[in-house]
PDB file of C-alpha atoms in Angstrom:
ATOM      1  CA  UNK A 182      38.333 107.858 -73.911  1.00 78.00           C
ATOM      2  CA  UNK A 183      38.719 111.050 -72.436  1.00 83.00           C
ATOM      3  CA  UNK A 184      36.509 109.868 -69.476  1.00 84.00           C
ATOM      4  CA  UNK A 185      39.703 107.895 -68.333  1.00 85.00           C
ATOM      5  CA  UNK A 186      41.233 110.844 -66.816  1.00 84.00           C
ATOM      6  CA  UNK A 187      38.354 111.012 -64.089  1.00 84.00           C
ATOM      7  CA  UNK A 188      38.620 107.418 -63.573  1.00 84.00           C
ATOM      8  CA  UNK A 189      41.903 106.685 -62.246  1.00 85.00           C
ATOM      9  CA  UNK A 190      40.754 103.724 -59.710  1.00 88.00           C
ATOM     10  CA  UNK A 191      39.780 101.663 -63.012  1.00 87.00           C
ATOM     11  CA  UNK A 192      40.980  98.173 -63.338  1.00 89.00           C
ATOM     12  CA  UNK A 193      39.832  96.928 -66.824  1.00 88.00           C
ATOM     13  CA  UNK A 194      38.960  98.836 -69.821  1.00 88.00           C
ATOM     14  CA  UNK A 195      37.761  97.221 -73.257  1.00 86.00           C
ATOM     15  CA  UNK A 196      37.823 100.120 -75.824  1.00 86.00           C
ATOM     16  CA  UNK A 197      38.161  97.526 -78.971  1.00 86.00           C
ATOM     17  CA  UNK A 198      37.094  98.678 -82.560  1.00 85.00           C
ATOM     18  CA  UNK A 199      36.308 102.480 -81.199  1.00 85.00           C
ATOM     19  CA  UNK A 200      38.332 104.606 -83.630  1.00 88.00           C
ATOM     20  CA  UNK A 201      40.848 105.397 -80.792  1.00 90.00           C
ATOM     21  CA  UNK A 202      44.152 107.004 -81.807  1.00 90.00           C
ATOM     22  CA  UNK A 203      45.181 108.799 -78.540  1.00 91.00           C
ATOM     23  CA  UNK A 204      46.052 106.911 -75.429  1.00 94.00           C
ATOM     24  CA  UNK A 205      47.378 110.208 -73.277  1.00 93.00           C
ATOM     25  CA  UNK A 206      43.927 109.732 -70.782  1.00 91.00           C
ATOM     26  CA  UNK A 207      45.219 106.369 -69.787  1.00 93.00           C
ATOM     27  CA  UNK A 208      48.345 107.747 -67.902  1.00 91.00           C
ATOM     28  CA  UNK A 209      46.380 108.351 -64.634  1.00 88.00           C
ATOM     29  CA  UNK A 210      44.415 105.058 -64.598  1.00 92.00           C
ATOM     30  CA  UNK A 211      47.496 103.713 -61.989  1.00 92.00           C
ATOM     31  CA  UNK A 212      45.039 100.453 -61.234  1.00 92.00           C
ATOM     32  CA  UNK A 213      44.860  99.398 -64.362  1.00 92.00           C
ATOM     33  CA  UNK A 214      45.510  95.974 -65.005  1.00 92.00           C
ATOM     34  CA  UNK A 215      43.784  94.878 -68.451  1.00 92.00           C
ATOM     35  CA  UNK A 216      43.657  96.892 -71.392  1.00 93.00           C
ATOM     36  CA  UNK A 217      41.847  95.973 -74.872  1.00 92.00           C
ATOM     37  CA  UNK A 218      42.402  98.056 -77.869  1.00 92.00           C
ATOM     38  CA  UNK A 219      42.240  95.794 -80.728  1.00 91.00           C
ATOM     39  CA  UNK A 220      41.029  97.301 -83.957  1.00 90.00           C
ATOM     40  CA  UNK A 221      41.486 101.065 -83.286  1.00 92.00           C
ATOM     41  CA  UNK A 222      43.392 103.879 -85.197  1.00 93.00           C
ATOM     42  CA  UNK A 223      46.475 104.142 -82.831  1.00 94.00           C
ATOM     43  CA  UNK A 224      48.960 105.204 -85.619  1.00 93.00           C
ATOM     44  CA  UNK A 225      52.250 105.095 -83.615  1.00 93.00           C
ATOM     45  CA  UNK A 226      54.082 102.772 -80.833  1.00 95.00           C
ATOM     46  CA  UNK A 227      55.305 106.257 -79.006  1.00 94.00           C
ATOM     47  CA  UNK A 228      51.291 106.042 -77.597  1.00 95.00           C
ATOM     48  CA  UNK A 229      52.718 103.573 -75.073  1.00 95.00           C
ATOM     49  CA  UNK A 230      54.442 106.151 -73.312  1.00 95.00           C
ATOM     50  CA  UNK A 231      51.419 106.899 -71.833  1.00 94.00           C
ATOM     51  CA  UNK A 232      51.154 103.257 -70.320  1.00 95.00           C
ATOM     52  CA  UNK A 233      54.822 102.604 -69.345  1.00 94.00           C
ATOM     53  CA  UNK A 234      53.846 104.305 -65.807  1.00 92.00           C
ATOM     54  CA  UNK A 235      50.964 102.072 -65.205  1.00 94.00           C
ATOM     55  CA  UNK A 236      52.361  99.509 -62.564  1.00 93.00           C
ATOM     56  CA  UNK A 237      49.742  97.080 -62.276  1.00 94.00           C
ATOM     57  CA  UNK A 238      49.109  96.758 -66.186  1.00 95.00           C
ATOM     58  CA  UNK A 239      49.304  93.069 -66.708  1.00 94.00           C
ATOM     59  CA  UNK A 240      47.269  92.303 -69.901  1.00 93.00           C
ATOM     60  CA  UNK A 241      47.438  94.240 -73.470  1.00 95.00           C
ATOM     61  CA  UNK A 242      45.514  93.707 -76.778  1.00 94.00           C
ATOM     62  CA  UNK A 243      46.923  95.978 -79.175  1.00 95.00           C
ATOM     63  CA  UNK A 244      46.776  93.923 -82.595  1.00 93.00           C
ATOM     64  CA  UNK A 245      45.302  94.979 -85.671  1.00 93.00           C
ATOM     65  CA  UNK A 246      46.016  98.627 -85.155  1.00 95.00           C
ATOM     66  CA  UNK A 247      48.266 100.402 -87.892  1.00 95.00           C
ATOM     67  CA  UNK A 248      50.965 101.060 -85.022  1.00 94.00           C
ATOM     68  CA  UNK A 249      51.556  97.266 -85.397  1.00 94.00           C
ATOM     69  CA  UNK A 250      53.279  97.881 -88.654  1.00 92.00           C
ATOM     70  CA  UNK A 251      54.534  95.060 -91.233  1.00 92.00           C
ATOM     71  CA  UNK A 252      56.944  93.447 -88.837  1.00 94.00           C
ATOM     72  CA  UNK A 253      55.306  91.423 -85.976  1.00 94.00           C
ATOM     73  CA  UNK A 254      58.506  90.828 -84.041  1.00 95.00           C
ATOM     74  CA  UNK A 255      59.675  94.227 -84.018  1.00 95.00           C
ATOM     75  CA  UNK A 256      56.158  95.297 -82.739  1.00 96.00           C
ATOM     76  CA  UNK A 257      56.199  92.370 -80.169  1.00 96.00           C
ATOM     77  CA  UNK A 258      59.498  93.275 -79.188  1.00 97.00           C
ATOM     78  CA  UNK A 259      59.283  97.096 -78.741  1.00 96.00           C
ATOM     79  CA  UNK A 260      56.014  96.462 -76.877  1.00 96.00           C
ATOM     80  CA  UNK A 261      57.721  94.445 -74.329  1.00 96.00           C
ATOM     81  CA  UNK A 262      60.974  96.221 -73.803  1.00 95.00           C
ATOM     82  CA  UNK A 263      58.719  99.211 -72.634  1.00 96.00           C
ATOM     83  CA  UNK A 264      56.245  97.450 -70.740  1.00 95.00           C
ATOM     84  CA  UNK A 265      58.168  94.399 -69.117  1.00 95.00           C
ATOM     85  CA  UNK A 266      55.240  93.830 -66.831  1.00 95.00           C
ATOM     86  CA  UNK A 267      53.019  92.612 -69.112  1.00 95.00           C
ATOM     87  CA  UNK A 268      51.935  88.712 -68.710  1.00 94.00           C
ATOM     88  CA  UNK A 269      49.593  88.435 -71.907  1.00 94.00           C
ATOM     89  CA  UNK A 270      50.131  90.777 -74.961  1.00 95.00           C
ATOM     90  CA  UNK A 271      47.656  90.349 -77.884  1.00 94.00           C
ATOM     91  CA  UNK A 272      46.152  87.026 -76.287  1.00 88.00           C
ATOM     92  CA  UNK A 273      49.451  85.354 -76.198  1.00 92.00           C
ATOM     93  CA  UNK A 274      51.491  84.683 -72.958  1.00 94.00           C
ATOM     94  CA  UNK A 275      54.603  86.723 -72.567  1.00 94.00           C
ATOM     95  CA  UNK A 276      57.790  84.564 -71.498  1.00 95.00           C
ATOM     96  CA  UNK A 277      61.050  85.306 -69.759  1.00 95.00           C
ATOM     97  CA  UNK A 278      62.788  84.641 -73.137  1.00 95.00           C
ATOM     98  CA  UNK A 279      60.894  87.308 -74.789  1.00 95.00           C
ATOM     99  CA  UNK A 280      61.578  89.810 -72.088  1.00 95.00           C
ATOM    100  CA  UNK A 281      64.925  89.111 -72.462  1.00 94.00           C
ATOM    101  CA  UNK A 282      65.419  89.394 -76.322  1.00 95.00           C
ATOM    102  CA  UNK A 283      63.126  92.674 -76.370  1.00 94.00           C
ATOM    103  CA  UNK A 284      66.077  94.634 -74.635  1.00 94.00           C
ATOM    104  CA  UNK A 285      67.899  93.795 -77.664  1.00 93.00           C
ATOM    105  CA  UNK A 286      65.461  93.983 -80.436  1.00 94.00           C
ATOM    106  CA  UNK A 287      62.920  96.376 -79.251  1.00 94.00           C
ATOM    107  CA  UNK A 288      63.127 100.068 -79.443  1.00 93.00           C
ATOM    108  CA  UNK A 289      62.988 102.318 -76.190  1.00 94.00           C
ATOM    109  CA  UNK A 290      60.198 104.761 -76.267  1.00 93.00           C
ATOM    110  CA  UNK A 291      61.253 107.863 -74.630  1.00 91.00           C
ATOM    111  CA  UNK A 292      58.608 110.406 -75.762  1.00 90.00           C
ATOM    112  CA  UNK A 293      55.087 110.862 -76.725  1.00 89.00           C
ATOM    113  CA  UNK A 294      54.071 111.059 -80.430  1.00 87.00           C
ATOM    114  CA  UNK A 295      53.710 114.828 -81.324  1.00 84.00           C
ATOM    115  CA  UNK A 296      50.239 115.962 -81.429  1.00 69.00           C
ATOM    116  CA  UNK A 297      48.399 118.496 -83.904  1.00 57.00           C
ATOM    117  CA  UNK A 298      47.809 121.633 -82.365  1.00 49.00           C
ATOM    118  CA  UNK A 299      44.369 122.162 -80.894  1.00 46.00           C
ATOM    119  CA  UNK A 300      41.983 125.498 -80.620  1.00 43.00           C
ATOM    120  CA  UNK A 301      39.290 125.228 -78.296  1.00 44.00           C
ATOM    121  CA  UNK A 302      39.618 121.529 -77.914  1.00 47.00           C
ATOM    122  CA  UNK A 303      39.151 121.145 -81.377  1.00 50.00           C
ATOM    123  CA  UNK A 304      41.859 119.456 -83.946  1.00 48.00           C
ATOM    124  CA  UNK A 305      43.075 122.197 -86.617  1.00 44.00           C
ATOM    125  CA  UNK A 306      42.086 120.972 -89.938  1.00 42.00           C
ATOM    126  CA  UNK A 307      44.645 118.931 -92.231  1.00 40.00           C
ATOM    127  CA  UNK A 308      44.963 118.024 -95.286  1.00 41.00           C
ATOM    128  CA  UNK A 309      44.493 114.483 -94.760  1.00 43.00           C
ATOM    129  CA  UNK A 310      41.534 115.434 -92.793  1.00 42.00           C
ATOM    130  CA  UNK A 311      40.032 117.818 -95.197  1.00 41.00           C
ATOM    131  CA  UNK A 312      40.473 114.842 -98.101  1.00 42.00           C
ATOM    132  CA  UNK A 313      38.479 112.562 -95.812  1.00 44.00           C
ATOM    133  CA  UNK A 314      35.533 115.254 -95.412  1.00 41.00           C
ATOM    134  CA  UNK A 315      35.139 115.687 -99.008  1.00 40.00           C
ATOM    135  CA  UNK A 316      32.063 113.075 -99.267  1.00 42.00           C
ATOM    136  CA  UNK A 317      30.303 115.577 -97.343  1.00 42.00           C
ATOM    137  CA  UNK A 318      29.984 119.494 -97.910  1.00 43.00           C
ATOM    138  CA  UNK A 319      29.597 122.135 -95.919  1.00 46.00           C
ATOM    139  CA  UNK A 320      25.748 122.150 -96.342  1.00 51.00           C
ATOM    140  CA  UNK A 321      25.226 118.261 -95.594  1.00 46.00           C
ATOM    141  CA  UNK A 322      27.236 118.912 -92.468  1.00 44.00           C
ATOM    142  CA  UNK A 323      25.058 121.849 -91.285  1.00 47.00           C
ATOM    143  CA  UNK A 324      21.856 119.910 -92.190  1.00 52.00           C
ATOM    144  CA  UNK A 325      22.820 116.776 -90.384  1.00 45.00           C
ATOM    145  CA  UNK A 326      23.808 119.137 -86.999  1.00 49.00           C
ATOM    146  CA  UNK A 327      20.608 121.207 -87.408  1.00 53.00           C
ATOM    147  CA  UNK A 328      18.508 117.895 -87.888  1.00 61.00           C
ATOM    148  CA  UNK A 329      20.022 116.593 -84.738  1.00 52.00           C
ATOM    149  CA  UNK A 330      19.680 119.539 -82.794  1.00 57.00           C
ATOM    150  CA  UNK A 331      16.146 119.766 -83.509  1.00 58.00           C
ATOM    151  CA  UNK A 332      15.696 116.438 -82.714  1.00 59.00           C
ATOM    152  CA  UNK A 333      16.890 116.097 -79.116  1.00 52.00           C
ATOM    153  CA  UNK A 334      14.926 119.677 -78.599  1.00 55.00           C
ATOM    154  CA  UNK A 335      11.654 117.841 -79.700  1.00 64.00           C
ATOM    155  CA  UNK A 336      12.549 115.194 -76.941  1.00 55.00           C
ATOM    156  CA  UNK A 337      12.870 117.769 -74.374  1.00 54.00           C
ATOM    157  CA  UNK A 338       9.679 119.597 -75.190  1.00 62.00           C
ATOM    158  CA  UNK A 339      11.622 122.825 -76.587  1.00 61.00           C
ATOM    159  CA  UNK A 340      10.762 124.257 -79.974  1.00 67.00           C
ATOM    160  CA  UNK A 341      12.786 123.697 -83.052  1.00 69.00           C
ATOM    161  CA  UNK A 342      15.789 126.155 -83.881  1.00 59.00           C
ATOM    162  CA  UNK A 343      14.939 128.190 -87.174  1.00 64.00           C
ATOM    163  CA  UNK A 344      17.853 127.381 -89.930  1.00 60.00           C
ATOM    164  CA  UNK A 345      18.583 130.984 -90.168  1.00 55.00           C
ATOM    165  CA  UNK A 346      19.740 131.233 -86.344  1.00 49.00           C
ATOM    166  CA  UNK A 347      21.532 127.944 -86.436  1.00 46.00           C
ATOM    167  CA  UNK A 348      23.644 128.989 -89.818  1.00 41.00           C
ATOM    168  CA  UNK A 349      25.693 131.233 -87.742  1.00 39.00           C
ATOM    169  CA  UNK A 350      27.899 128.231 -86.667  1.00 41.00           C
ATOM    170  CA  UNK A 351      30.551 126.863 -88.951  1.00 44.00           C
ATOM    171  CA  UNK A 352      30.100 123.348 -89.812  1.00 46.00           C
ATOM    172  CA  UNK A 353      33.345 122.341 -88.124  1.00 47.00           C
ATOM    173  CA  UNK A 354      32.705 124.299 -84.927  1.00 46.00           C
ATOM    174  CA  UNK A 355      29.520 122.372 -84.934  1.00 48.00           C
ATOM    175  CA  UNK A 356      30.469 118.830 -85.163  1.00 55.00           C
ATOM    176  CA  UNK A 357      33.411 120.105 -82.871  1.00 60.00           C
ATOM    177  CA  UNK A 358      30.603 120.860 -80.613  1.00 62.00           C
ATOM    178  CA  UNK A 359      28.738 117.891 -80.997  1.00 62.00           C
ATOM    179  CA  UNK A 360      31.865 115.956 -79.976  1.00 62.00           C
ATOM    180  CA  UNK A 361      32.498 117.322 -76.697  1.00 64.00           C
ATOM    181  CA  UNK A 362      28.470 116.987 -76.088  1.00 66.00           C
ATOM    182  CA  UNK A 363      28.696 113.576 -76.766  1.00 65.00           C
ATOM    183  CA  UNK A 364      31.852 112.993 -74.665  1.00 65.00           C
ATOM    184  CA  UNK A 365      29.995 114.636 -71.619  1.00 68.00           C
ATOM    185  CA  UNK A 366      27.205 112.454 -72.261  1.00 68.00           C
ATOM    186  CA  UNK A 367      29.129 109.267 -72.052  1.00 66.00           C
ATOM    187  CA  UNK A 368      30.715 110.419 -69.089  1.00 69.00           C
ATOM    188  CA  UNK A 369      27.788 110.991 -67.244  1.00 73.00           C
ATOM    189  CA  UNK A 370      25.927 108.006 -68.221  1.00 69.00           C
ATOM    190  CA  UNK A 371      29.004 105.981 -67.271  1.00 67.00           C
ATOM    191  CA  UNK A 372      29.383 107.906 -63.868  1.00 73.00           C
ATOM    192  CA  UNK A 373      25.523 107.428 -62.818  1.00 72.00           C
ATOM    193  CA  UNK A 374      26.295 103.690 -62.819  1.00 68.00           C
ATOM    194  CA  UNK A 375      28.064 104.358 -59.629  1.00 72.00           C
ATOM    195  CA  UNK A 376      25.185 106.125 -57.887  1.00 75.00           C
ATOM    196  CA  UNK A 377      22.829 105.010 -55.233  1.00 81.00           C
ATOM    197  CA  UNK A 378      18.978 105.782 -54.989  1.00 83.00           C
ATOM    198  CA  UNK A 379      19.552 109.031 -53.506  1.00 83.00           C
ATOM    199  CA  UNK A 380      22.282 110.123 -55.830  1.00 80.00           C
ATOM    200  CA  UNK A 381      20.229 109.228 -58.976  1.00 81.00           C
ATOM    201  CA  UNK A 382      16.980 111.177 -56.978  1.00 84.00           C
ATOM    202  CA  UNK A 383      19.812 114.393 -56.766  1.00 84.00           C
ATOM    203  CA  UNK A 384      20.664 114.358 -60.337  1.00 81.00           C
ATOM    204  CA  UNK A 385      17.157 114.020 -61.563  1.00 84.00           C
ATOM    205  CA  UNK A 386      15.831 117.000 -59.426  1.00 85.00           C
ATOM    206  CA  UNK A 387      18.897 119.122 -60.923  1.00 84.00           C
ATOM    207  CA  UNK A 388      17.907 118.114 -64.443  1.00 82.00           C
ATOM    208  CA  UNK A 389      14.504 119.093 -63.837  1.00 82.00           C
ATOM    209  CA  UNK A 390      15.558 122.918 -62.404  1.00 84.00           C
ATOM    210  CA  UNK A 391      17.704 122.881 -65.731  1.00 81.00           C
ATOM    211  CA  UNK A 392      15.278 121.878 -68.006  1.00 81.00           C
ATOM    212  CA  UNK A 393      12.734 124.381 -66.270  1.00 83.00           C
ATOM    213  CA  UNK A 394      15.517 127.122 -66.855  1.00 81.00           C
ATOM    214  CA  UNK A 395      16.054 126.367 -70.684  1.00 76.00           C
ATOM    215  CA  UNK A 396      12.636 126.218 -71.144  1.00 80.00           C
ATOM    216  CA  UNK A 397      11.529 129.578 -69.433  1.00 80.00           C
ATOM    217  CA  UNK A 398      14.808 131.382 -71.277  1.00 78.00           C
ATOM    218  CA  UNK A 399      13.335 129.878 -74.855  1.00 76.00           C
ATOM    219  CA  UNK A 400       9.761 131.412 -73.813  1.00 79.00           C
ATOM    220  CA  UNK A 401      11.542 134.628 -73.109  1.00 77.00           C
ATOM    221  CA  UNK A 402      13.744 134.604 -76.542  1.00 73.00           C
ATOM    222  CA  UNK A 403      10.259 133.973 -78.469  1.00 66.00           C
TER     223      UNK A 403
END
């Protein structure tokens, strides 16, 4: 979802079933009119804070997220109080009566949800995240990262990284770097759709030069 920071003119976003928990990257998408976020990990309705200044947002699908809670009426009223320009919420049309009732029954959101502190772009470990990672040992994480890295290097025509060189990275750091790389790759692939033939040729030439530089560096290190 972080790619949305670089897409201020996007009009329709479909991110259903994507494990998304943070809507902050959307607050600059001033042309956004439809947003589909069904079945994600949005824990707090305070995330709506980032959508309140999107003037063209008319359709929002937020159901089946933890933030919906156990009280459907309170959930819907809170969403409509903070996003009164919506015409459809969770595939159900918004009525004038609901908008009026939302001023009474809905909760006004005035601040974003608190964030965990971050270091170098990777969230710090918490007890909950530690509990979730108990199914994978540090050794398993390292083996997975090493295997993935060497697979990519093989596809690029490069030699695999020996384990003794790779082990200097901590599993958490490697996992964080992998997520950053995947975000960059997703952004590049999405933006490439906007390029014409001439633009794609420039990208191809640039990638070719970068690969040659990497291979030259590898040969020097060996």
